[in-house]
Tab-separated table of C-alpha atoms in Angstrom:
chain	number	residue	atom	x	y	z
O	1	MET	CA	28.431	-6.496	4.259
O	2	GLN	CA	31.152	-4.219	5.617
O	3	VAL	CA	32.576	-1.735	3.126
O	4	GLN	CA	36.352	-1.723	2.907
O	5	LEU	CA	38.019	1.686	2.736
O	6	THR	CA	41.718	2.353	2.346
O	7	ASN	CA	43.543	4.289	5.043
O	8	ARG	CA	43.650	7.321	2.742
O	9	GLN	CA	39.901	7.127	2.083
O	10	GLN	CA	39.186	6.820	5.806
O	11	HIS	CA	41.431	9.786	6.621
O	12	ILE	CA	39.858	12.033	3.971
O	13	LEU	CA	36.334	10.960	4.958
O	14	TRP	CA	37.186	11.741	8.595
O	15	ALA	CA	38.566	15.176	7.669
O	16	THR	CA	35.589	15.971	5.428
O	17	ILE	CA	33.091	15.144	8.149
O	18	ARG	CA	35.058	17.003	10.834
O	19	HIS	CA	35.188	20.096	8.627
O	20	TYR	CA	31.502	19.918	7.763
O	21	ILE	CA	30.526	19.491	11.417
O	22	ALA	CA	32.509	22.618	12.262
O	23	THR	CA	31.368	24.851	9.394
O	24	ALA	CA	27.996	23.539	8.089
O	25	GLU	CA	29.345	24.338	4.601
O	26	PRO	CA	29.968	21.858	1.758
O	27	VAL	CA	33.603	20.775	1.856
O	28	GLY	CA	36.039	21.123	-1.037
O	29	SER	CA	39.544	19.749	-1.485
O	30	LYS	CA	41.135	23.174	-0.994
O	31	ALA	CA	39.718	23.489	2.529
O	32	LEU	CA	41.099	20.077	3.459
O	33	VAL	CA	44.546	20.914	2.096
O	34	GLU	CA	44.644	24.152	4.067
O	35	GLU	CA	43.341	22.874	7.403
O	36	TYR	CA	44.403	19.214	7.634
O	37	ASN	CA	47.812	17.680	7.239
O	38	LEU	CA	46.725	14.955	4.815
O	39	GLY	CA	50.068	14.692	3.030
O	40	VAL	CA	48.531	14.544	-0.460
O	41	SER	CA	47.709	17.033	-3.219
O	42	SER	CA	44.405	18.769	-3.805
O	43	ALA	CA	43.929	16.684	-6.963
O	44	THR	CA	44.363	13.443	-5.023
O	45	ILE	CA	41.857	14.601	-2.421
O	46	ARG	CA	39.337	15.426	-5.172
O	47	ASN	CA	39.761	11.951	-6.648
O	48	VAL	CA	39.253	10.290	-3.273
O	49	MET	CA	36.225	12.438	-2.515
O	50	GLY	CA	34.793	11.439	-5.897
O	51	ALA	CA	35.267	7.769	-5.031
O	52	LEU	CA	33.628	8.289	-1.636
O	53	GLU	CA	30.709	9.981	-3.385
O	54	LYS	CA	30.287	7.017	-5.746
O	55	SER	CA	30.261	4.719	-2.709
O	56	GLY	CA	27.454	6.772	-1.138
O	57	PHE	CA	29.408	8.262	1.772
O	58	LEU	CA	29.445	11.832	0.426
O	59	TYR	CA	27.193	13.795	-1.911
O	60	GLN	CA	27.060	17.180	-3.625
O	61	PRO	CA	24.038	19.327	-2.700
O	62	HIS	CA	24.719	21.376	-5.862
O	63	THR	CA	26.800	20.630	-8.950
O	64	SER	CA	29.351	23.362	-8.241
O	65	ALA	CA	29.433	22.812	-4.469
O	66	GLY	CA	31.771	20.774	-2.334
O	67	ARG	CA	30.748	17.528	-0.676
O	68	VAL	CA	28.520	16.845	2.318
O	69	PRO	CA	28.442	13.630	4.397
O	70	SER	CA	25.545	11.246	3.825
O	71	ASP	CA	23.929	9.198	6.584
O	72	SER	CA	26.114	6.266	5.452
O	73	GLY	CA	29.204	8.451	5.713
O	74	TYR	CA	28.289	9.461	9.255
O	75	ARG	CA	27.725	5.788	10.100
O	76	ILE	CA	31.255	4.887	8.984
O	77	TYR	CA	32.551	7.892	10.924
O	78	VAL	CA	30.794	6.866	14.139
O	79	ASP	CA	31.559	3.146	13.889
O	80	ARG	CA	35.167	3.262	12.725
O	81	LEU	CA	36.771	6.707	12.685
O	82	ILE	CA	36.289	8.209	16.150
O	83	THR	CA	37.368	7.284	19.652
O	84	PRO	CA	35.308	8.857	22.461
O	85	SER	CA	37.502	10.578	25.032
O	86	GLU	CA	37.702	8.968	28.480
O	87	THR	CA	39.023	12.272	29.830
O	88	LEU	CA	35.928	14.110	28.621
O	89	GLY	CA	33.731	11.433	30.185
O	90	LYS	CA	35.336	12.013	33.581
O	91	GLU	CA	34.940	15.770	33.176
O	92	VAL	CA	31.215	15.357	32.455
O	93	GLU	CA	30.763	13.201	35.564
O	94	VAL	CA	32.560	15.828	37.659
O	95	VAL	CA	30.243	18.561	36.329
O	96	LEU	CA	27.192	16.441	37.171
O	97	GLN	CA	28.501	15.614	40.646
O	98	GLN	CA	29.292	19.244	41.417
O	99	ASN	CA	25.946	20.614	40.251
O	100	LEU	CA	23.461	17.904	41.236
O	101	LYS	CA	22.794	16.946	44.856
O	102	TRP	CA	20.989	13.633	44.986
O	103	GLU	CA	21.271	13.578	48.780
O	104	GLU	CA	19.148	16.754	48.994
O	105	TRP	CA	17.011	16.964	45.844
O	106	SER	CA	13.955	15.062	44.638
O	107	TRP	CA	14.574	12.616	41.808
O	108	GLU	CA	12.593	14.805	39.404
O	109	ALA	CA	14.769	17.803	40.296
O	110	ILE	CA	17.907	15.722	39.679
O	111	LEU	CA	16.693	14.710	36.213
O	112	GLN	CA	15.687	18.283	35.341
O	113	GLY	CA	19.105	19.527	36.393
O	114	ALA	CA	20.881	16.777	34.487
O	115	ALA	CA	18.877	17.527	31.333
O	116	GLN	CA	19.814	21.197	31.487
O	117	ILE	CA	23.511	20.423	32.010
O	118	LEU	CA	23.590	17.912	29.145
O	119	SER	CA	21.911	20.296	26.705
O	120	THR	CA	24.543	22.915	27.553
O	121	LEU	CA	27.447	20.470	27.213
O	122	SER	CA	26.239	18.829	24.002
O	123	GLY	CA	24.502	21.733	22.263
O	124	CYS	CA	21.668	19.312	21.532
O	125	ILE	CA	18.132	18.723	22.687
O	126	THR	CA	18.367	16.543	25.798
O	127	LEU	CA	15.762	13.877	26.531
O	128	ILE	CA	15.650	12.121	29.913
O	129	THR	CA	12.780	9.851	30.926
O	130	MET	CA	11.394	9.514	34.414
O	131	PRO	CA	12.166	6.047	35.826
O	132	GLN	CA	9.959	3.009	35.480
O	133	THR	CA	8.362	1.699	38.655
O	134	GLY	CA	6.897	-1.645	39.617
O	135	ALA	CA	8.410	-3.827	36.884
O	136	ALA	CA	6.699	-7.226	36.740
O	137	VAL	CA	8.485	-9.958	38.695
O	138	VAL	CA	8.628	-13.675	37.874
O	139	ARG	CA	6.439	-15.799	40.187
O	140	HIS	CA	6.567	-19.092	38.288
O	141	LEU	CA	8.038	-20.419	35.063
O	142	GLN	CA	7.217	-23.629	33.181
O	143	LEU	CA	8.401	-25.336	29.987
O	144	VAL	CA	5.664	-27.483	28.400
O	145	GLN	CA	5.991	-29.760	25.347
O	146	ILE	CA	3.214	-29.007	22.824
O	147	GLU	CA	4.374	-31.112	19.849
O	148	ALA	CA	7.479	-32.886	18.589
O	149	GLY	CA	10.447	-30.503	18.812
O	150	ARG	CA	8.410	-27.536	20.118
O	151	VAL	CA	7.760	-26.282	23.626
O	152	MET	CA	5.880	-23.426	25.212
O	153	LEU	CA	7.618	-21.221	27.756
O	154	ILE	CA	5.059	-19.889	30.257
O	155	VAL	CA	5.843	-17.175	32.795
O	156	VAL	CA	3.468	-16.090	35.567
O	157	THR	CA	4.269	-12.734	37.184
O	158	ASP	CA	3.665	-11.490	40.715
O	159	GLY	CA	0.490	-9.807	39.444
O	160	TYR	CA	-0.727	-13.199	38.163
O	161	GLU	CA	-0.384	-12.124	34.551
O	162	THR	CA	0.623	-14.931	32.177
O	163	HIS	CA	3.044	-14.525	29.286
O	164	SER	CA	4.057	-17.252	26.849
O	165	ALA	CA	6.206	-17.950	23.811
O	166	VAL	CA	6.391	-21.003	21.519
O	167	LEU	CA	9.971	-22.137	20.901
O	168	ASP	CA	11.895	-24.787	18.961
O	169	LEU	CA	13.585	-27.308	21.250
O	170	PRO	CA	17.353	-27.651	20.666
O	171	PRO	CA	18.605	-31.098	19.565
O	172	GLU	CA	20.328	-33.380	22.063
O	173	GLN	CA	24.110	-33.010	22.025
O	174	ASP	CA	24.609	-36.728	21.247
O	175	ASN	CA	21.837	-36.647	18.604
O	176	THR	CA	19.773	-39.256	20.479
O	177	GLN	CA	16.013	-39.202	19.970
O	178	LEU	CA	14.061	-38.965	23.233
O	179	ASP	CA	10.447	-40.031	23.496
O	180	ALA	CA	7.761	-37.592	24.658
O	181	GLU	CA	7.839	-38.848	28.245
O	182	ALA	CA	11.620	-38.449	28.511
O	183	ILE	CA	11.391	-34.921	27.068
O	184	ASP	CA	8.626	-34.011	29.537
O	185	HIS	CA	10.801	-35.272	32.389
O	186	LYS	CA	13.792	-33.253	31.201
O	187	LEU	CA	11.679	-30.112	30.695
O	188	GLN	CA	10.378	-30.435	34.251
O	189	ILE	CA	13.914	-30.653	35.605
O	190	VAL	CA	14.924	-27.564	33.618
O	191	SER	CA	11.752	-25.744	34.767
O	192	ASN	CA	12.560	-26.513	38.413
O	193	PHE	CA	16.106	-25.288	37.892
O	194	LEU	CA	14.910	-22.049	36.292
O	195	ASN	CA	12.349	-21.385	39.022
O	196	SER	CA	15.025	-21.740	41.683
O	197	HIS	CA	17.217	-19.197	39.862
O	198	LEU	CA	14.692	-16.770	38.371
O	199	ARG	CA	11.832	-16.482	40.881
O	200	GLY	CA	11.718	-12.892	42.156
O	201	ARG	CA	13.574	-11.379	39.182
O	202	SER	CA	11.947	-8.769	36.948
O	203	LEU	CA	11.034	-9.504	33.339
O	204	VAL	CA	13.610	-6.902	32.280
O	205	GLU	CA	16.378	-8.951	33.862
O	206	LEU	CA	15.532	-12.040	31.810
O	207	ALA	CA	17.221	-10.472	28.781
O	208	ASN	CA	20.495	-9.816	30.661
O	209	LEU	CA	21.159	-12.908	32.754
O	210	ASP	CA	24.620	-14.316	33.392
O	211	TRP	CA	24.421	-17.925	32.241
O	212	SER	CA	27.915	-18.870	33.408
O	213	GLU	CA	26.357	-20.307	36.589
O	214	LEU	CA	24.372	-22.992	34.776
O	215	ASP	CA	25.053	-26.495	36.091
O	216	ARG	CA	26.967	-28.797	33.745
O	217	GLU	CA	23.894	-30.916	32.979
O	218	PHE	CA	22.094	-27.847	31.584
O	219	GLN	CA	24.905	-26.567	29.391
O	220	SER	CA	23.199	-27.912	26.260
O	221	TYR	CA	20.217	-25.700	27.070
O	222	SER	CA	22.211	-22.555	27.845
O	223	ASN	CA	21.945	-20.747	24.495
O	224	PHE	CA	18.378	-21.970	23.974
O	225	LEU	CA	17.208	-20.626	27.314
O	226	LYS	CA	19.174	-17.395	27.034
O	227	LYS	CA	17.638	-16.573	23.645
O	228	SER	CA	14.186	-17.759	24.729
O	229	LEU	CA	14.030	-15.665	27.863
O	230	ALA	CA	15.485	-12.622	26.125
O	231	GLU	CA	12.847	-12.958	23.414
O	232	LEU	CA	10.084	-13.405	25.984
O	233	SER	CA	11.314	-10.344	27.847
O	234	ARG	CA	11.298	-8.188	24.715
O	235	ARG	CA	7.943	-9.566	23.584
O	236	THR	CA	6.012	-9.313	26.825
O	237	LEU	CA	7.613	-6.452	28.726
O	238	LYS	CA	5.512	-3.386	27.985
O	239	PRO	CA	6.766	-0.589	30.213
O	240	SER	CA	4.454	2.367	30.496
O	241	ALA	CA	5.596	5.579	28.887
O	242	THR	CA	6.623	8.152	31.449
O	243	GLN	CA	7.290	11.867	31.272
O	244	ILE	CA	10.300	12.967	29.221
O	245	MET	CA	12.350	15.903	30.436
O	246	VAL	CA	13.151	17.998	27.334
O	247	ARG	CA	15.764	20.744	27.375
O	248	GLY	CA	17.782	22.689	24.785
O	249	ILE	CA	15.211	23.176	22.017
O	250	ALA	CA	16.004	26.862	21.474
O	251	GLU	CA	19.740	26.282	20.975
O	252	VAL	CA	19.286	23.500	18.433
O	253	LEU	CA	16.680	25.377	16.405
O	254	ARG	CA	19.281	28.056	15.692
O	255	GLN	CA	21.213	25.520	13.581
O	256	PRO	CA	20.903	26.002	9.799
O	257	GLU	CA	19.372	22.524	9.403
O	258	PHE	CA	16.211	23.813	11.099
O	259	SER	CA	15.574	26.838	8.873
O	260	GLU	CA	12.293	25.473	7.475
O	261	LEU	CA	9.285	26.419	9.601
O	262	GLN	CA	7.298	23.262	8.848
O	263	GLN	CA	10.187	21.037	9.910
O	264	VAL	CA	10.448	22.923	13.197
O	265	LYS	CA	6.702	22.581	13.792
O	266	THR	CA	6.705	18.812	13.284
O	267	LEU	CA	9.733	18.384	15.545
O	268	ILE	CA	8.228	20.457	18.356
O	269	HIS	CA	4.907	18.630	17.960
O	270	LEU	CA	6.730	15.312	18.436
O	271	LEU	CA	8.600	16.571	21.496
O	272	GLU	CA	5.529	18.079	23.132
O	273	GLU	CA	2.486	16.122	21.921
O	274	GLU	CA	3.730	12.673	20.870
O	275	GLN	CA	6.183	11.795	23.604
O	276	ASP	CA	4.858	8.221	23.764
O	277	GLN	CA	6.307	7.518	20.289
O	278	LEU	CA	9.609	9.118	21.197
O	279	TRP	CA	9.696	7.332	24.548
O	280	GLN	CA	9.412	3.917	22.901
O	281	LEU	CA	12.349	4.782	20.654
O	282	ILE	CA	14.800	6.015	23.281
O	283	PHE	CA	13.898	3.311	25.826
O	284	GLU	CA	14.206	0.491	23.279
O	285	GLN	CA	16.699	-2.137	24.439
O	286	PRO	CA	19.488	-3.303	22.103
O	287	GLU	CA	19.427	-7.002	21.156
O	288	THR	CA	22.931	-7.627	22.464
O	289	GLU	CA	24.589	-5.863	25.342
O	290	GLU	CA	27.427	-6.414	27.768
O	291	VAL	CA	25.989	-7.393	31.129
O	292	GLY	CA	25.978	-4.465	33.528
O	293	LYS	CA	27.397	-1.984	31.030
O	294	PRO	CA	25.068	0.638	29.495
O	295	ARG	CA	25.383	0.703	25.740
O	296	VAL	CA	25.056	3.901	23.736
O	297	THR	CA	22.800	3.612	20.686
O	298	VAL	CA	23.387	6.016	17.791
O	299	ARG	CA	20.610	6.423	15.216
O	300	ILE	CA	21.610	8.608	12.291
O	301	GLY	CA	19.156	10.394	10.007
O	302	SER	CA	17.139	7.878	8.018
O	303	GLU	CA	17.860	5.177	10.628
O	304	ASN	CA	15.271	6.900	12.822
O	305	PRO	CA	11.788	5.424	12.276
O	306	LEU	CA	9.965	8.635	13.254
O	307	GLU	CA	9.516	11.027	10.315
O	308	PRO	CA	10.052	14.324	12.259
O	309	ILE	CA	13.572	13.246	13.258
O	310	ARG	CA	14.718	11.516	10.077
O	311	THR	CA	17.039	14.481	9.423
O	312	CYS	CA	18.423	14.262	12.972
O	313	SER	CA	20.676	11.973	14.971
O	314	LEU	CA	19.521	10.462	18.255
O	315	ILE	CA	22.116	9.196	20.733
O	316	SER	CA	20.706	7.363	23.742
O	317	SER	CA	21.446	4.973	26.580
O	318	THR	CA	19.684	3.641	29.657
O	319	TYR	CA	20.273	4.360	33.292
O	320	ARG	CA	19.734	1.481	35.664
O	321	ARG	CA	19.158	0.160	39.090
O	322	GLY	CA	21.619	-2.701	39.283
O	323	LEU	CA	21.261	-4.543	35.975
O	324	VAL	CA	17.682	-3.423	35.358
O	325	PRO	CA	17.080	-0.495	32.938
O	326	VAL	CA	14.682	1.952	34.582
O	327	GLY	CA	14.991	5.042	32.386
O	328	SER	CA	16.805	6.541	29.440
O	329	VAL	CA	18.931	9.542	28.578
O	330	GLY	CA	19.559	10.862	25.095
O	331	VAL	CA	20.527	13.821	22.968
O	332	LEU	CA	18.902	14.830	19.690
O	333	GLY	CA	20.444	17.151	17.131
O	334	PRO	CA	21.145	17.554	13.416
O	335	THR	CA	23.131	14.772	11.757
O	336	ARG	CA	25.922	17.368	11.637
O	337	LEU	CA	26.754	17.082	15.313
O	338	ASP	CA	29.881	16.421	17.345
O	339	TYR	CA	29.424	12.664	17.730
O	340	GLU	CA	32.587	12.133	19.747
O	341	SER	CA	31.466	14.534	22.457
O	342	ALA	CA	27.776	13.602	22.316
O	343	ILE	CA	28.463	9.881	22.755
O	344	VAL	CA	30.706	10.591	25.746
O	345	VAL	CA	28.155	12.959	27.309
O	346	VAL	CA	25.347	10.392	27.030
O	347	SER	CA	27.480	7.524	28.319
O	348	ALA	CA	28.775	9.528	31.291
O	349	ALA	CA	25.267	10.746	32.122
O	350	ALA	CA	23.903	7.189	32.015
O	351	ASP	CA	26.651	6.049	34.404
O	352	TYR	CA	26.019	8.972	36.743
O	353	LEU	CA	22.230	8.537	36.785
O	354	SER	CA	22.595	4.782	37.353
O	355	GLU	CA	24.745	5.444	40.413
O	356	ALA	CA	22.457	8.210	41.587
O	357	PHE	CA	19.272	6.176	41.148
O	358	SER	CA	20.697	3.169	42.990
O	359	SER	CA	21.830	5.422	45.870
O	360	PHE	CA	18.582	7.406	45.848
O	361	ASN	CA	16.471	4.242	46.165
O	362	SER	CA	18.710	2.190	48.449
């Protein structure tokens, strides 16, 4: 359920978060009156901030202190109140192009250089994974009826590994009831069609296919097959964790959020000793995504499943070869970070690395 905020509430929430990001100090109404042209009195701002606190978007760390954004407040801020700058994105790409030479460097050197540049630009810890290699490719695909209304989708890869998923068959468009033999015949036709279109594609691609090319007779199966193959791809594709380039730890640890020694130890242990857990998180594919366009994922505070980073925000995207994700790039910092800039930096880096990787391996 989407929370409805008035324009005034949105504006004051935006100003509160901007001020807190800049100062790391709890925000009071007086500071907002002095530094932002909100067009309302200090008393009105206090009332609005109180309402935002009751809604869970702000909180008071101490009774006499000003307000601080909650994870929910940051989520509203990221989803509704900011617009990443296209100009900044182009500037980031120019910096990467000027400082990285994919025609001359090894791919590992390119990623190391990119990680260092991104940590400098974002002020965050930068995480870039080495690319995946040898993704499994579809050799054969078959739909088999196993009982009334249910079929099994079987995929055999080029390494002769078999993956399967049991699925509910969609009803006929005209609501006619087909007997088992007629269903088997139709499933064979669909299987032949899929083999002609999907043989030689990687399992990763199954989740991002363009179904606009389906023949008219298969339109009734379009959504069924799209969801089925995407689910099979997510369920069976188990990419191996690769090395993560980590840069910018020292800069981030100077932030006041990392003043507790134990918190720092657990974070560094995750970054250095438990990269497999972190790798699975930043390489995770979103359920829905525009074909061919890398999507930036923003996980704020408690949205992160890993305990050492539940007080941090992780912004990540994938870089690709064509439509196939091969690696990931992300930045990790306190929840009090410059989301507008960080989102742009990650998106621009993903675009640059996608172009570089495709050129490097062409």
